[in-house]
XYZ file of C-alpha atoms in Angstrom:
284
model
C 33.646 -148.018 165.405
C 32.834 -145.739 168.469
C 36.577 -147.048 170.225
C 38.082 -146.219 166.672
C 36.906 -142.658 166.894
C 38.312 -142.025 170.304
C 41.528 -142.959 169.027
C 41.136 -140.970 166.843
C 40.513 -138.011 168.816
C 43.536 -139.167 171.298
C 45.519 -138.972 168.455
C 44.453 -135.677 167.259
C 44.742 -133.896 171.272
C 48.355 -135.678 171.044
C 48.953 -133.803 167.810
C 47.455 -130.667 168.655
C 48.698 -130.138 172.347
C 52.060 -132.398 172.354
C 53.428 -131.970 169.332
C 53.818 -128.404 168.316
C 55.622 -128.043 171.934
C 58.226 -130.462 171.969
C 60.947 -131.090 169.622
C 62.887 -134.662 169.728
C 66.444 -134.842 169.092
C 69.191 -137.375 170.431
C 72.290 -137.295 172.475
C 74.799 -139.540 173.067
C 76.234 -140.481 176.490
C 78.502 -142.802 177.243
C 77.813 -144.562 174.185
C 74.522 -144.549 175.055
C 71.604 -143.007 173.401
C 68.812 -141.052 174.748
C 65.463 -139.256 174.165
C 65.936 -135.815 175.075
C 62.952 -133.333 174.579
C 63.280 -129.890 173.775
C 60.784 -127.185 175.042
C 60.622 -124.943 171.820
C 58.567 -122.116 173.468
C 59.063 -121.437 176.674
C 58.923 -118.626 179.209
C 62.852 -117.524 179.905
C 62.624 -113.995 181.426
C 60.328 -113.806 184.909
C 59.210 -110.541 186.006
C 60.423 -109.682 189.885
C 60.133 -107.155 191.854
C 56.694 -107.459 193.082
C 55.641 -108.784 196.468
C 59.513 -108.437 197.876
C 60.068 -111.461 195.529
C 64.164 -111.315 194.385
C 65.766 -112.579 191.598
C 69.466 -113.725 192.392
C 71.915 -114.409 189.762
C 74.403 -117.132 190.695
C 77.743 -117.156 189.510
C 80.726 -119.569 190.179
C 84.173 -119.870 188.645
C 87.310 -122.627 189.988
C 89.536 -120.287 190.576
C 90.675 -116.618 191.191
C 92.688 -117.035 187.180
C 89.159 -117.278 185.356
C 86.865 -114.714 184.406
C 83.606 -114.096 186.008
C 82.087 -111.285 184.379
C 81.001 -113.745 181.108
C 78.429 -115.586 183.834
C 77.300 -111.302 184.992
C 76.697 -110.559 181.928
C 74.608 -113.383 180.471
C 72.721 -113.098 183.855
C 72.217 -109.342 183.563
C 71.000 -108.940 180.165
C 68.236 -110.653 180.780
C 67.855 -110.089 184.476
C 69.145 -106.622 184.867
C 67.528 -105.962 188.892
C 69.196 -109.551 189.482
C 71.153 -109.635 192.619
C 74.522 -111.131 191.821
C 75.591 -113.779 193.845
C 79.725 -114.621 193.425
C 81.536 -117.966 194.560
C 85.091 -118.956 193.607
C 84.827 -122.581 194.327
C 86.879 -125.561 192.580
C 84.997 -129.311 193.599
C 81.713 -130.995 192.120
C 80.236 -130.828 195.563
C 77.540 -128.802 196.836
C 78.940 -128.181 200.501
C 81.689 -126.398 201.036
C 80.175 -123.794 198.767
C 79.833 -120.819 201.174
C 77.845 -117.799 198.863
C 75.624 -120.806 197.870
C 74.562 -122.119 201.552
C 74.219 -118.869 202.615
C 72.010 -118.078 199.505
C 69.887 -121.329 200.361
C 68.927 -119.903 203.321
C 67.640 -116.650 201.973
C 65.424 -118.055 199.341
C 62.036 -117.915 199.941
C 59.120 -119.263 197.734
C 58.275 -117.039 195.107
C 62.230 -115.985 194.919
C 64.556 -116.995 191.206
C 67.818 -118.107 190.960
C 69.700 -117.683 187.393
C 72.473 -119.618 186.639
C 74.066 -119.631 183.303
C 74.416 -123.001 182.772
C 73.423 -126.144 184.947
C 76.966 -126.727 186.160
C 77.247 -123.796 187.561
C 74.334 -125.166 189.968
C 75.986 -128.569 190.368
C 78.398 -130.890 188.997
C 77.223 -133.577 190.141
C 74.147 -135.705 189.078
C 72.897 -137.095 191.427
C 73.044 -134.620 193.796
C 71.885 -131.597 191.333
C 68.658 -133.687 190.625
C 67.667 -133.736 194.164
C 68.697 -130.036 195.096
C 66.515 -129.422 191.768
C 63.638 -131.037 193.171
C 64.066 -129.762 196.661
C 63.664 -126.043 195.327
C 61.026 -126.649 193.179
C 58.952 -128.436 195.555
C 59.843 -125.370 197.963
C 58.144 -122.674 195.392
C 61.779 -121.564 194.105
C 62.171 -121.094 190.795
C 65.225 -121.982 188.539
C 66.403 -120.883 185.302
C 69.461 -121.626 183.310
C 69.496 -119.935 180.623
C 71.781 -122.558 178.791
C 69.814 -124.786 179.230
C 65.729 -123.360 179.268
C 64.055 -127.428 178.447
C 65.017 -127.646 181.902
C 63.999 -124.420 183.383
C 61.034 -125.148 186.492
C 58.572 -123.173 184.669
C 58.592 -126.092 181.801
C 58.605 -128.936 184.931
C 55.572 -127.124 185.943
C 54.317 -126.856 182.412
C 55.112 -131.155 182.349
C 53.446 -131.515 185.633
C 50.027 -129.678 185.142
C 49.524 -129.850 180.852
C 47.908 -133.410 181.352
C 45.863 -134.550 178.537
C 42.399 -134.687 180.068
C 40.469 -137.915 180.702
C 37.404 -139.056 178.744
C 35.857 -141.399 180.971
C 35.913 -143.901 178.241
C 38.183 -146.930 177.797
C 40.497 -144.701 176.090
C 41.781 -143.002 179.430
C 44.419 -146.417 180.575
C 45.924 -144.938 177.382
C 46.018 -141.516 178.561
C 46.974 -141.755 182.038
C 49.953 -143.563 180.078
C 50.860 -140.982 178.004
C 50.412 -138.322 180.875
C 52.955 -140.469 183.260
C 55.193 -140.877 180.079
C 55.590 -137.539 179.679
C 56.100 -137.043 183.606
C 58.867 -139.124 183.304
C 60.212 -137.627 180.056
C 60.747 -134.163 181.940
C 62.419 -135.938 185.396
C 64.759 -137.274 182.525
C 65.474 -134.369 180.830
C 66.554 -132.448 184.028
C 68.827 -135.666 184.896
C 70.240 -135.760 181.414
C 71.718 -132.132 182.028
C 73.429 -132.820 185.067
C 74.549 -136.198 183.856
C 75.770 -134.407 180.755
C 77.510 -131.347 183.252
C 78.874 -134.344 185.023
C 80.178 -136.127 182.273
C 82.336 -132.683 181.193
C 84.046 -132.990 184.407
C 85.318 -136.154 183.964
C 86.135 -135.640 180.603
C 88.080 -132.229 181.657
C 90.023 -134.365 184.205
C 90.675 -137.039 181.737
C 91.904 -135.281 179.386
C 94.349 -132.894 181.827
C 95.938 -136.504 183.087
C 96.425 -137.601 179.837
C 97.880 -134.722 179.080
C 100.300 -134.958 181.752
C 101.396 -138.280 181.302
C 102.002 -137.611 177.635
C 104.363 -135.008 178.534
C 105.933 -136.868 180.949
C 106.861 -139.769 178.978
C 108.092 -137.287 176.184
C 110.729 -135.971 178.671
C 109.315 -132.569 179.796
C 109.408 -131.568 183.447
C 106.127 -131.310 185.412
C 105.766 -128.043 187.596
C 108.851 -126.650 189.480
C 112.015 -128.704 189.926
C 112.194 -128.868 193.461
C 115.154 -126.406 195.135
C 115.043 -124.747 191.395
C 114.713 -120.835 191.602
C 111.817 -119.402 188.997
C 113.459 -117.334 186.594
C 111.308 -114.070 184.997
C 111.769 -110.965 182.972
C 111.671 -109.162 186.011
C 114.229 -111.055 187.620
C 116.111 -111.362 185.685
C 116.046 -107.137 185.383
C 116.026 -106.382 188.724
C 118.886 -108.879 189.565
C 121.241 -106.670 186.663
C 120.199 -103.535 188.738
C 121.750 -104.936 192.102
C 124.467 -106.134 190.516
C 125.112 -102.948 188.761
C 124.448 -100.387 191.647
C 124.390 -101.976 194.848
C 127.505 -100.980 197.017
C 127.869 -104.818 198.055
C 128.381 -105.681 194.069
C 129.913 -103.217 191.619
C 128.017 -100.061 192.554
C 127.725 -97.482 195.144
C 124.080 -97.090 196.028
C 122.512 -98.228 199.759
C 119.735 -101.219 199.578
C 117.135 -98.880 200.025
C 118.574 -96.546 196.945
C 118.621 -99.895 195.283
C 115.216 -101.324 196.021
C 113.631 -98.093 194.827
C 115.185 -98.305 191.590
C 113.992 -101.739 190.568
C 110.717 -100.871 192.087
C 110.454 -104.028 193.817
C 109.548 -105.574 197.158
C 112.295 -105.595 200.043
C 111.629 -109.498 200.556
C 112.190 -109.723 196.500
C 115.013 -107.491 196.898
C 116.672 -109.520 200.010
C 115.687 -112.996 197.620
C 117.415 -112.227 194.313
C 120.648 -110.837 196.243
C 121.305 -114.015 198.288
C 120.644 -115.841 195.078
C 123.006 -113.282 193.247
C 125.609 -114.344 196.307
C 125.182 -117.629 195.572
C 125.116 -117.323 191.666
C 128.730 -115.952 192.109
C 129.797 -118.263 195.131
C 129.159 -121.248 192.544
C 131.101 -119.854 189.446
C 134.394 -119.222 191.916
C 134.326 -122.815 192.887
């Protein structure tokens, strides 16, 4: 009777501390599906400032074509004193990543880093899980404010909210639950860079397919080699020569000539020798 009411009372601390904090959903990866928990209330803003303690704001985009300022603002609307930390890196790899190594080694315990999502932090799983845990076991907090089930305040939250022990039989069932939900939270923060990982590959995937679809439907892949790129502007400026430059129809000097299409003089010198060679070909 006495070990029935125990269970009973594990039961009811279960209910009372566990449940109204997590809510269970599923995902699917790789045809495979797992538990993912779901921190319903968490902390997502820290306060900084105090104690020379910074909050940076990490922000990375593949290349100079993209937009940055989407990753700013996120960042600053809930950070606004967050330092802004810029990278224009294309790679799933860590190194190599200039802004963030020198970043690394200005963090200090005590010190946040915001990233908008978790693949902005890595692409790569394996590695992103152990630079996670490396920072977190160094004081540094992380938040990703796609992602906040993941954020090391709720790690923390996983690592010290243990149910207490009763000294009764009862606690080889707690302790069980307690490293349960240890590992729950390691696999929560894994799932999101497996899942950031996963994108990538899909993203690649998806561009080859892409590629080979248009190839086999007849359509040329980038540049024809030896072809000339042929623009608006070109095609403009080339007109202009041949309607005012002295060694065409007209009368005006190069430099009259290059001022009028408001061009370069190597874009100038490049569309007259194809001009030349335009009208060399239609003679033959």
């Amino acid at each position: 009777m006495q070990y029935l009411k125990e269970l009973y009372l594990v039961s009811k601390v279960m209910y009372i501390q566990i449940v109204p904090k997590l809510l269970t959903n599923t995902i699917k990866i790789d045809k495979i599906l797992v538990s993912k928990i779901t921190v319903v209330k968490f902390n997502t803003k820290i306060s900084g400032g105090t104690n020379n303690m910074k909050i940076l704001g990490y922000c990375r985009i593949s290349t100079n074509k993209q937009s940055i300022e989407r990753q700013h603002r996120n960042i600053l609307e809930l950070y606004p004193s967050a330092i802004i930390v810029d990278e224009v890196y294309t790679g799933t790899k860590v190194e190599g990543r200039k802004e963030w190594n020198k970043l690394l080694k200005q963090v200090k315990q005590g010190d946040t880093i915001v990233f908008d999502s978790v693949s902005r932090m890595s692409r790569n799983a394996e590695e992103g899980f152990s630079l996670y845990e490396e920072l977190f076991n160094n004081g540094i907090e992380l938040v990703f404010i796609k992602e906040p089930h993941i954020n090391t305040t709720t790690y923390k939250e996983a690592l010290t909210n243990n149910i207490q022990m009763t000294g009764t039989a009862v606690d080889s069932i707690l302790k069980g639950i307690n490293e349960y939900l240890l590992a729950l939270a390691k696999e929560q923060i894994k799932l999101a860079f497996i899942q950031s990982e996963k994108e990538v590959r899909d993203l690649q995937q998806r561009t080859k397919e892409g590629i080979e679809t248009a190839r086999l439907n007849g359509k040329q892949i980038g540049q024809v080699k030896g072809s000339k790129l042929t623009t608006k502007k070109s095609l403009e400026a080339k007109e202009t020569i041949l309607k005012h430059s002295k060694d065409f129809k007209g009368t005006l000097s190069d430099i009259d000539v290059i001022k009028l299409c408001g061009i370069s003089r190597n874009s100038y010198y490049k569309y007259k020798k194809e001009l030349i060679e335009e009208l060399n070909e239609t003679r033959q």
